[in-house]
Each structure stands twice: as C-alpha cells, then as structure tokens.
Short mmCIF file of C-alpha atoms in Angstrom, two decimals:
data_model
loop_
_atom_site.label_atom_id
_atom_site.label_comp_id
_atom_site.label_asym_id
_atom_site.label_seq_id
_atom_site.Cartn_x
_atom_site.Cartn_y
_atom_site.Cartn_z
CA MET E 1 88.58 28.01 78.19
CA GLU E 2 90.54 25.81 75.87
CA THR E 3 87.46 23.72 74.83
CA ASP E 4 85.04 26.33 74.97
CA SER E 5 82.77 24.05 77.09
CA ALA E 6 79.85 25.32 78.70
CA GLN E 7 77.19 24.45 80.86
CA ARG E 8 73.61 23.72 79.28
CA LEU E 9 70.53 24.75 81.20
CA ASP E 10 70.25 21.28 82.91
CA GLY E 11 74.02 21.65 84.01
CA THR E 12 75.63 19.27 81.43
CA LEU E 13 78.77 20.14 79.56
CA THR E 14 78.51 20.89 75.86
CA SER E 15 81.18 22.61 73.45
CA ALA E 16 78.42 22.79 70.39
CA ASP E 17 76.73 26.00 69.42
CA GLU E 18 73.55 25.57 71.44
CA THR E 19 71.72 27.36 74.30
CA VAL E 20 73.87 27.40 77.24
CA GLN E 21 73.72 29.19 80.60
CA PHE E 22 76.92 31.31 79.80
CA ARG E 23 79.90 31.30 77.49
CA ALA E 24 82.63 34.07 77.40
CA ASP E 25 82.40 36.07 73.95
CA LEU E 26 85.56 35.36 72.50
CA THR E 27 86.34 34.22 68.95
CA ASP E 28 88.10 31.13 68.53
CA SER E 29 91.37 33.01 67.72
CA GLU E 30 90.89 35.19 70.81
CA ARG E 31 90.22 32.12 72.95
CA ALA E 32 93.28 30.41 71.70
CA ASP E 33 95.52 33.55 72.38
CA PHE E 34 94.06 33.47 75.93
CA SER E 35 94.69 29.95 76.73
CA ALA E 36 98.09 30.16 75.34
CA SER E 37 98.95 32.66 77.61
CA TRP E 38 96.70 31.48 80.73
CA PRO E 39 95.90 28.04 80.30
CA ASP E 40 93.54 26.10 82.31
CA ARG E 41 91.43 29.19 83.14
CA PHE E 42 87.70 29.50 83.81
CA ALA E 43 85.23 32.15 82.84
CA TRP E 44 82.50 32.51 85.51
CA LYS E 45 79.10 33.64 84.66
CA HIS E 46 78.61 36.00 87.82
CA ALA E 47 82.18 37.47 87.39
CA HIS E 48 82.59 37.54 83.57
CA SER E 49 79.15 37.87 81.79
CA LYS E 50 79.79 41.80 81.74
CA ALA E 51 76.04 41.88 82.37
CA ASN E 52 76.34 42.96 86.18
CA PRO E 53 73.39 40.77 87.08
CA GLU E 54 72.95 41.88 90.32
CA ALA E 55 71.25 45.07 88.84
CA ASP E 56 68.58 43.14 87.85
CA TRP E 57 68.17 40.55 90.44
CA GLY E 58 64.98 42.28 91.83
CA LEU E 59 63.44 42.24 88.32
CA HIS E 60 64.29 38.54 88.09
CA VAL E 61 62.20 37.86 91.32
CA LEU E 62 59.24 39.79 89.88
CA GLN E 63 59.45 37.73 86.38
CA SER E 64 59.67 34.37 88.46
CA ILE E 65 56.67 35.47 90.37
CA GLU E 66 54.97 36.11 87.32
CA PHE E 67 56.03 32.87 85.64
CA GLY E 68 54.92 31.25 88.72
CA PHE E 69 51.32 32.60 88.14
CA TYR E 70 51.39 31.57 84.63
CA VAL E 71 52.27 27.98 85.40
CA LEU E 72 49.80 27.67 88.19
CA ASN E 73 46.96 28.83 85.90
CA ALA E 74 48.36 26.50 83.14
CA LYS E 75 47.97 23.57 85.63
CA PHE E 76 44.91 24.57 87.71
CA GLY E 77 43.08 27.23 85.38
CA ARG E 78 39.57 26.87 84.26
CA GLU E 79 39.66 25.48 80.53
CA LEU E 80 37.21 27.13 78.52
CA GLY E 81 36.99 24.44 75.80
CA ASN E 82 38.35 26.29 72.71
CA GLY E 83 42.15 25.99 73.61
CA GLU E 84 42.04 29.01 76.05
CA THR E 85 42.31 28.97 79.82
CA LEU E 86 40.50 31.35 82.06
CA ILE E 87 43.11 33.02 84.84
CA THR E 88 41.75 32.08 87.89
CA ILE E 89 44.79 32.46 90.11
CA THR E 90 45.78 36.22 90.67
CA PRO E 91 47.53 38.39 93.04
CA LYS E 92 44.50 39.30 94.29
CA ASN E 93 43.55 35.97 95.62
CA THR E 94 46.89 34.13 96.10
CA LEU E 95 49.35 35.24 98.94
CA VAL E 96 53.05 35.97 97.73
CA ILE E 97 55.80 36.18 100.29
CA ALA E 98 59.41 36.90 98.67
CA SER E 99 61.84 35.08 100.90
CA SER E 100 65.51 33.87 100.91
CA VAL E 101 68.70 34.18 102.32
CA SER E 102 71.96 36.32 101.43
CA ASN E 103 71.86 37.31 97.84
CA GLY E 104 68.42 35.97 97.34
CA GLY E 105 67.21 37.90 100.33
CA GLY E 106 68.46 41.00 98.83
CA SER E 107 66.80 40.29 95.43
CA SER E 108 63.65 39.85 97.47
CA VAL E 109 63.82 43.28 99.06
CA ARG E 110 64.69 44.90 95.92
CA ALA E 111 61.87 43.07 94.16
CA ALA E 112 59.49 44.29 96.65
CA GLU E 113 60.58 48.07 96.15
CA GLN E 114 60.22 47.72 92.42
CA ASP E 115 56.74 45.81 92.54
CA LYS E 116 54.54 48.28 90.66
CA HIS E 117 51.76 45.75 90.09
CA ASP E 118 51.42 44.45 93.79
CA LEU E 119 52.64 40.96 92.86
CA ILE E 120 54.30 40.70 96.50
CA ASP E 121 52.32 40.69 99.74
CA GLY E 122 55.13 40.22 102.06
CA VAL E 123 58.93 39.93 102.56
CA ALA E 124 60.60 37.49 105.02
CA VAL E 125 64.47 37.29 104.41
CA SER E 126 67.66 36.48 106.47
CA GLU E 127 71.08 38.34 106.08
CA PRO E 128 69.97 40.18 102.94
CA ASN E 129 72.67 41.36 100.74
CA VAL E 130 71.28 44.87 100.16
CA ASN E 131 73.53 47.99 99.18
CA PRO E 132 71.33 51.02 100.42
CA GLU E 133 71.80 54.29 98.94
CA VAL E 134 73.79 56.36 101.50
CA ASP E 135 71.72 58.60 104.11
CA THR E 136 74.08 60.58 106.18
CA GLY E 137 70.73 62.01 107.86
CA PHE E 138 70.96 59.25 110.80
CA SER E 139 73.26 57.06 112.68
CA ILE E 140 73.50 53.81 114.36
CA ARG E 141 74.42 52.72 117.73
CA GLN E 142 74.66 49.39 119.65
CA GLY E 143 74.37 49.52 123.12
CA ASP E 144 76.98 52.02 124.67
CA GLY E 145 79.00 51.46 121.80
CA PRO E 146 80.32 54.32 119.33
CA VAL E 147 77.91 56.16 117.38
CA ILE E 148 78.32 54.78 113.46
CA SER E 149 77.78 57.89 111.11
CA ASN E 150 79.64 56.35 108.29
CA HIS E 151 77.41 53.68 107.53
CA SER E 152 75.78 52.19 104.28
CA ARG E 153 79.04 51.46 102.46
CA SER E 154 78.67 48.91 99.80
CA LEU E 155 79.45 45.28 100.12
CA LEU E 156 82.53 45.54 98.08
CA ASP E 157 83.67 48.37 100.21
CA TYR E 158 83.40 46.12 103.31
CA THR E 159 84.55 42.93 101.77
CA THR E 160 87.68 44.53 100.18
CA ALA E 161 88.55 45.87 103.73
CA LEU E 162 88.27 42.74 105.18
CA ALA E 163 90.29 41.00 102.54
CA VAL E 164 93.21 43.40 103.18
CA TRP E 165 93.09 43.87 106.90
CA GLN E 166 91.71 40.73 108.39
CA GLY E 167 94.87 38.48 107.59
CA CYS E 168 96.83 40.62 109.79
CA ALA E 169 94.22 41.01 112.29
CA ASN E 170 93.95 37.49 112.79
CA GLN E 171 97.32 37.75 114.94
CA ALA E 172 95.86 40.13 117.31
CA PRO E 173 96.39 39.05 120.81
CA ALA E 174 92.59 39.68 121.74
CA ILE E 175 91.57 36.91 119.37
CA ARG E 176 94.59 35.08 118.10
CA ASP E 177 94.33 32.17 120.57
CA ASP E 178 90.49 32.32 121.02
CA ALA E 179 89.20 32.45 117.44
CA PRO E 180 87.99 29.05 116.25
CA LEU E 181 90.32 27.33 113.77
CA ASN E 182 92.47 30.34 113.30
CA GLY E 183 95.76 28.46 113.62
CA VAL E 184 94.38 25.76 111.25
CA PHE E 185 93.07 28.03 108.33
CA ASN E 186 95.56 31.11 108.85
CA PRO E 187 99.21 30.21 109.27
CA PRO E 188 100.77 32.90 111.77
CA ALA E 189 103.65 33.24 109.33
CA ILE E 190 101.51 34.32 106.61
CA GLY E 191 99.60 36.48 108.99
CA GLU E 192 102.78 38.21 110.04
CA ASN E 193 103.94 38.68 106.66
CA ILE E 194 100.62 40.47 105.77
CA CYS E 195 101.08 42.60 108.94
CA ASN E 196 104.65 43.56 107.70
CA SER E 197 103.52 44.36 104.38
CA LEU E 198 100.66 46.55 105.40
CA ALA E 199 103.19 48.44 107.86
CA ASN E 200 105.64 48.99 105.15
CA LYS E 201 102.77 50.50 103.07
CA GLY E 202 101.63 52.76 106.00
CA LEU E 203 98.26 50.87 106.14
CA VAL E 204 98.82 49.84 109.89
CA SER E 205 100.95 51.17 112.62
CA GLY E 206 102.97 49.68 115.41
CA ALA E 207 106.83 48.32 115.76
CA THR E 208 105.71 44.73 116.76
CA LEU E 209 103.54 42.09 115.29
CA ASP E 210 101.01 42.34 118.22
CA ASP E 211 100.94 46.32 117.85
CA ARG E 212 100.38 45.81 113.96
CA ALA E 213 97.69 43.09 114.22
CA THR E 214 95.73 44.98 117.01
CA ASP E 215 95.73 48.14 114.88
CA ALA E 216 94.37 46.05 111.83
CA LEU E 217 91.63 44.96 114.23
CA ARG E 218 91.04 48.33 115.43
CA MET E 219 90.89 49.53 111.85
CA LEU E 220 87.89 46.93 111.09
CA ASN E 221 86.11 47.63 114.19
CA GLU E 222 86.41 51.52 114.23
CA GLU E 223 86.99 52.58 110.74
CA PHE E 224 84.43 50.12 108.97
CA ALA E 225 82.10 49.50 112.06
CA ILE E 226 82.72 45.71 111.92
CA GLN E 227 80.97 44.70 115.29
CA PRO E 228 83.18 43.24 118.08
CA GLU E 229 81.02 40.29 118.11
CA GLN E 230 82.27 39.10 114.64
CA ASN E 231 85.79 39.36 115.61
CA LEU E 232 86.15 35.55 116.69
CA LEU E 233 84.25 34.39 113.64
CA ALA E 234 86.10 36.70 111.10
CA PRO E 235 89.19 34.65 111.03
CA VAL E 236 87.45 31.56 109.75
CA HIS E 237 85.61 33.34 107.25
CA PHE E 238 89.11 34.72 105.97
CA GLY E 239 90.67 31.22 105.97
CA LEU E 240 87.79 30.18 103.92
CA ALA E 241 88.16 33.10 101.55
CA VAL E 242 84.86 34.37 102.04
CA ALA E 243 85.79 38.34 101.55
CA GLN E 244 88.45 37.55 99.04
CA SER E 245 86.18 35.59 97.02
CA ILE E 246 83.22 38.38 97.16
CA SER E 247 85.88 40.92 96.39
CA MET E 248 87.10 39.40 93.28
CA THR E 249 83.72 38.30 91.82
CA TYR E 250 81.77 41.43 92.62
CA ALA E 251 84.69 43.76 91.42
CA ASN E 252 84.66 41.87 88.19
CA ALA E 253 80.66 42.04 87.82
CA TYR E 254 80.56 45.57 88.77
CA GLY E 255 83.27 46.70 86.26
CA ARG E 256 81.56 44.49 83.72
CA ALA E 257 84.92 43.01 83.21
CA ALA E 258 85.77 40.33 80.55
CA VAL E 259 87.34 36.97 81.73
CA GLU E 260 90.58 38.15 79.39
CA ALA E 261 91.03 41.55 81.26
CA ARG E 262 92.07 39.40 84.53
CA LEU E 263 91.09 42.33 86.69
CA CYS E 264 93.84 43.11 89.24
CA ASP E 265 95.91 40.04 87.68
CA LEU E 266 93.50 37.62 89.08
CA SER E 267 91.88 34.41 87.26
CA LEU E 268 90.27 31.40 88.16
CA ALA E 269 91.68 28.02 87.69
CA ALA E 270 92.30 24.64 89.67
CA THR E 271 95.51 24.48 91.72
CA ASP E 272 97.93 21.94 93.24
CA GLY E 273 99.16 21.61 96.82
CA ALA E 274 101.96 24.14 96.28
CA GLY E 275 99.38 26.49 94.84
CA ALA E 276 100.43 26.21 91.08
CA PHE E 277 97.71 26.28 88.50
CA GLN E 278 96.84 22.91 87.13
CA PRO E 279 93.85 21.42 84.92
CA LEU E 280 90.71 20.74 86.87
CA PRO E 281 89.83 16.90 86.53
CA ALA E 282 87.11 16.10 83.80
CA GLY E 283 85.16 14.55 86.58
CA ALA E 284 85.05 17.63 88.73
CA GLU E 285 84.53 20.09 85.91
CA ALA E 286 81.21 17.94 85.06
CA ALA E 287 80.15 18.32 88.59
CA LEU E 288 80.67 22.14 88.86
CA PHE E 289 77.14 22.77 88.28
CA SER E 290 75.72 20.79 91.25
CA ALA E 291 79.01 21.15 93.52
CA SER E 292 79.75 24.85 93.01
CA ASN E 293 78.28 27.71 95.12
CA GLY E 294 78.81 30.15 92.22
CA ILE E 295 81.58 32.30 93.79
CA PRO E 296 85.26 30.69 93.69
CA PRO E 297 86.97 29.18 95.47
CA THR E 298 84.44 26.52 95.01
CA ALA E 299 84.32 23.03 93.94
CA GLY E 300 88.19 22.65 92.88
CA VAL E 301 88.33 25.91 91.31
CA ASN E 302 90.42 28.63 92.96
CA ILE E 303 91.54 32.36 92.68
CA VAL E 304 94.84 32.46 91.01
CA TYR E 305 97.11 35.51 91.33
CA ASP E 306 98.65 35.60 87.90
CA GLY E 307 101.03 38.53 88.91
CA ALA E 308 102.63 36.69 91.77
CA GLU E 309 106.26 36.81 91.87
CA GLY E 310 107.75 33.61 90.50
CA GLN E 311 104.84 32.14 88.72
CA PRO E 312 100.93 32.48 88.85
CA THR E 313 100.09 31.17 92.15
CA HIS E 314 96.85 30.34 94.30
CA LEU E 315 96.07 33.68 95.86
CA ALA E 316 96.45 32.56 99.52
CA ALA E 317 100.03 31.34 98.80
CA SER E 318 101.02 33.92 96.54
CA VAL E 319 104.21 36.07 96.91
CA SER E 320 103.54 39.84 96.27
CA PRO E 321 105.91 41.49 94.07
CA SER E 322 106.07 44.59 96.14
CA SER E 323 107.29 42.79 99.26
CA SER E 324 108.92 39.48 97.94
CA GLN E 325 107.11 37.77 100.99
CA PRO E 326 104.25 35.22 100.77
CA ASP E 327 101.71 37.75 101.98
CA TYR E 328 98.29 36.27 100.46
CA GLY E 329 98.91 38.22 97.40
CA LEU E 330 98.26 41.42 99.28
CA ASP E 331 99.27 43.49 96.21
CA ALA E 332 96.06 42.01 94.24
CA LEU E 333 93.95 42.43 97.36
CA LEU E 334 94.81 46.32 97.44
CA CYS E 335 94.20 46.50 93.85
CA LEU E 336 90.39 45.28 94.41
CA ARG E 337 90.23 47.72 97.41
CA SER E 338 91.32 50.53 95.21
CA LEU E 339 88.48 49.63 92.91
CA ALA E 340 86.03 49.78 95.74
CA GLN E 341 87.36 53.31 96.39
CA ASP E 342 87.29 54.31 92.54
CA SER E 343 90.92 54.94 92.66
CA ASN E 344 92.35 51.98 90.51
CA ALA E 345 95.44 53.55 88.73
CA VAL E 346 95.79 50.36 86.62
CA THR E 347 92.53 50.39 84.94
CA GLY E 348 91.54 53.99 85.22
CA ALA E 349 87.76 52.85 85.24
CA PRO E 350 85.53 53.27 88.51
CA LEU E 351 82.93 50.47 89.01
CA GLU E 352 79.85 52.33 87.51
CA GLY E 353 77.88 49.13 87.85
CA GLU E 354 78.31 49.36 91.78
CA GLU E 355 75.61 52.39 91.82
CA ALA E 356 73.17 50.13 89.63
CA VAL E 357 72.74 47.72 92.75
CA ARG E 358 71.96 50.23 95.30
CA ALA E 359 68.46 49.87 97.15
CA ASP E 360 66.32 52.67 97.28
CA ALA E 361 64.66 51.71 100.78
CA ILE E 362 64.97 48.68 102.90
CA ALA E 363 61.36 47.97 103.77
CA GLY E 364 70.34 26.18 110.73
CA GLY E 365 71.23 23.15 111.78
CA MET E 366 74.13 22.02 113.79
CA ASN E 367 77.45 23.69 113.01
CA GLY E 368 80.46 20.97 113.92
CA PHE E 369 83.23 23.45 114.05
CA PRO E 370 84.88 23.50 117.45
CA GLY E 371 84.74 26.85 118.90
CA VAL E 372 82.01 27.88 116.64
CA ALA E 373 79.16 25.46 117.60
CA ASP E 374 79.72 26.14 121.39
CA ARG E 375 79.47 30.15 120.73
CA TYR E 376 76.97 30.51 118.11
CA VAL E 377 73.33 29.54 117.12
CA PRO E 378 71.92 29.04 113.69
CA LEU E 379 70.39 32.16 112.48
CA HIS E 380 68.40 30.27 109.84
CA HIS E 381 66.00 29.21 112.56
CA TYR E 382 64.79 32.76 112.98
CA TYR E 383 64.59 32.99 109.12
CA PHE E 384 62.02 30.23 109.29
CA GLN E 385 60.00 31.78 112.11
CA ALA E 386 59.94 35.12 110.45
CA LEU E 387 58.63 33.38 107.36
CA ASP E 388 56.02 31.94 109.65
CA LEU E 389 55.00 35.35 111.22
CA VAL E 390 54.63 37.09 107.95
CA TRP E 391 52.39 34.50 106.87
CA ALA E 392 50.25 34.62 109.89
CA THR E 393 50.10 38.50 109.33
CA LEU E 394 48.94 38.18 105.91
CA LYS E 395 46.50 35.15 106.47
CA ASN E 396 45.30 35.76 110.03
CA LYS E 397 45.85 39.62 110.34
CA GLN E 398 48.34 38.77 113.27
CA PRO E 399 50.35 41.77 114.06
CA LEU E 400 54.11 41.60 113.39
CA PRO E 401 56.39 41.44 116.41
CA PRO E 402 58.40 44.79 117.02
CA SER E 403 61.81 44.92 116.15
CA GLN E 404 64.24 43.41 118.61
CA VAL E 405 67.51 41.57 119.82
CA VAL E 406 66.53 37.79 120.66
CA ARG E 407 68.52 36.81 123.67
CA THR E 408 69.67 33.27 122.46
CA LEU E 409 72.03 30.88 124.48
CA PRO E 410 74.80 29.11 122.99
CA ARG E 411 74.67 25.51 124.01
CA GLY E 412 78.47 25.55 125.15
CA ASP E 413 79.28 21.83 124.81
CA ILE E 414 79.59 20.94 121.14
CA GLY E 415 78.01 17.56 121.85
CA THR E 416 74.78 18.95 123.33
CA PRO E 417 71.86 19.14 120.92
CA LEU E 418 70.12 22.48 120.53
CA SER E 419 66.97 23.07 122.33
CA GLU E 420 64.37 25.73 122.66
CA ALA E 421 66.39 27.14 125.63
CA ASN E 422 69.16 27.88 123.21
CA LEU E 423 66.69 29.17 120.66
CA PRO E 424 63.82 31.30 122.28
CA ASP E 425 60.76 32.58 119.92
CA ILE E 426 60.65 36.02 118.85
CA ASP E 427 58.88 37.76 121.47
CA PRO E 428 55.68 39.36 120.32
CA ASP E 429 55.79 41.87 123.29
CA PRO E 430 59.80 42.25 124.04
CA GLU E 431 60.97 44.15 126.98
CA SER E 432 61.86 47.71 126.45
CA GLY E 433 65.56 46.90 126.57
CA ASP E 434 65.31 44.11 124.05
CA ARG E 435 63.74 46.61 121.17
CA ILE E 436 65.27 48.02 118.44
CA VAL E 437 64.20 51.60 118.15
CA PHE E 438 64.71 54.62 115.79
CA VAL E 439 64.96 57.52 118.07
CA ASN E 440 66.06 61.24 117.23
CA ASN E 441 67.60 60.12 113.92
CA GLN E 442 69.48 57.35 115.26
CA LEU E 443 68.86 53.58 114.92
CA ARG E 444 69.38 52.20 118.48
CA ILE E 445 70.13 48.35 118.85
CA PRO E 446 70.27 47.03 122.27
CA GLU E 447 73.67 45.55 123.54
#
C-alpha cells in the first residue's frame, strides 16, 4: 500500500497512473494515513475491490464466449475485400461447453442459467462453487444417514463454521491420530486452547478436551451436514487455512468492504516466523501474479489479526483479547461467523452481496501427502471424463450416464501408481444401488 504499486494486465508492477488490474481507491493522503497505522499491508482485488465480483462471474463467462467467437471470426472468418469480415463461426455451427473447477465451475453453471442467446451447448464442471437459492421443499440423504433438511447454506456459512469449530474438532479422539498431517499442521496445544475458548463462550459442551473436541466434530457433522467422509481430510484443510482464507476474502467481497475497513480487524501482510508482520521481499511481490492463487494466505502474504492481544499477528498464531490465549484468533473468526449470520454488532451491516451470488437452479494427479494419497483418489480424473461425456452427447448424441456414485479404490500404498482399477469409468448403466435419484422430494445418495 505504501508505494501504491499495482499489477498491470501482464502481471508486472507499476506505481504509475496507467491501466492496472486493481488499485485501492485511496487518495495519496488516505493511503499515507493507512500505511502509517498499518504498514506493509496489501489490498487484494477479490476482497477489496468493493465490486463483489462473484455476482458477475456468470456474465463474465458469457462475455468471454462472445469474445472467443469474435477472435475466431477475425482469424478464420471470410474476408469480403472491403475491410469487413463475414461472420462464419456462430453458436449455431459451433459446440460450446462451459467447463471449469471450483469458482470457475460455479461460474460456468451460472453462465448457463443466464444464457439467453444460446451460446452454451453443455456444461461439465467439477466441485462447482454454487450458492443455490434455499428450497425447503426437498431433503437430502446419503445411504442410511440422517435426513438433511437444512441444506443450501451459503459458502460463507459453511466456511465460517469450519473456521470456528474445526480447530477444536481436530483434537477429537475419533480423528485426532488418524487424520493425515494433523499433528504437523495443527499443534495440539492450539487446538486445546480453541476448545477451551469455545467452551467458555458456550459454543461447545463437555468438561474435558476429548468431550469438547467431540462436540465440535458433532456440530460440524450434524448441524452443518459436513459428511463423515470429510472428517479425516478436514484437519489438513484447516492447517492450510482453507476455510479461514475463504471466510476472510468472501466476507470482504460480499460486504463490499474497502481495504481500510479491515473487516473484523483482519488485514493482509507478510509475516515472520513469530507471526509478526513484515515487508514482503521485492522479488516475492513481483512474483505474486504468477505465484498467488488469489486468496491469501498465498505466496508469502498471510492473514494478520490486527486486533490480536499484544500486537498485530499472523492469524494462526494470534492471541484473542477475550481469552488471552493463542487460540487461532478465535475472536476474529467469530466476527466473520457473525457476518455470515447477518448479526455483526461491530459493523451493523449485513452482507447484501451474498444474496447477489445465489444461483436460481443447478442444471488429478498423484497426491504425495502421507495419509491422503493412500485414502483418496483424484476427483479431477472424473472431471475430464465428464467433459468427454458431454462432448460425446453433443457431438454424437450419446446419452449421458445416470447420476451415480462411482466406486473408486484407494491404492493403499503411497508408492503404488494409480491404475484403472483405482479409477473405474463412470458407468453408462450403473447398478440400482449406485444410482443417485430424486424420490418423494428427497435427493437420495447411495452410501
């Protein structure tokens, strides 16, 4: 923020008044005041643009398709000889499949919903981030598990719940020792402090650490319908700050918060080994365009809890004022949680932007982590297979397979390469016990 540097469209840095991807809209004096109080901080486009960009992701996909047709016709269209080009490549003679993963997958789904000009012929996505409009007219059930009626929560609702309770749940006896890298990424002492802080706030019950951690895990599984299959993977996600980073970024985006607002006393900066903020080396800053995934912590930029007891500190190492304990800055995480519940007493402002991203309808490689590679298979393999199946449907009129659970086989030994036995194909005619069906207003997923 001090230098007012920003990334050009090609990713290089500039402090000049020219076209850039994003620059915080502060005057020189406002920026100087901010930097004097909060030095070495970063403004992040997704979090701090005040544009709530997710609301227009579907539109942006449609615009990219229109641009694609423009470029194709400029290159391959028929020249008329008078400086004009006859448009020969059109949606009527060209197959378009909207396809991506995660945020891109959600963008593709939303684009298909908003496609009034029939630009898109098919959709093939994996793990789409879609916030559906709440429909209480149906329920969901996996196998013989509980009926889930309170579904369709927002991404922010789920991630803030994980940010608050998962740090304690990591110490539950049912997963503590079996979850891959749990002890490496999640120090038990911090987990115990989180459990104690939650208990003191009445957010978990139990007299012992085991009881409190078990209750936190129960809360996530029962109250938020986090499936038990995720329990062993969730600790490594918490250790990598997945839910925490999404909660911080999206709360700012949905609230259209400016960088100087420091929503929930959180900001972005590089930190040292003790958790104190420090300048990001110039070389690392120059590499952010290529090295960052867009949601801190990433590429050397971390989430800093400015309201931590003592001094601004890396969130994971923060001491909460309410507990005077290093409990992963639980006070800040609870603030983000309150925003997801539209009950923040500090800002008094609900996140109107969250409703703007609701959807109307929802039409790989080897992982080297011990304990992960031997339990899980790459979902990306099936994303590519789905893309091929959609192409075959559009091109050759091949029927799409019914919705189903694919019975994969983890390879067990981390040194064993994946084979076709581990990754069976999506079945064109699955057994009845593998089919995902909608019966009597209930989405039924096999165990």
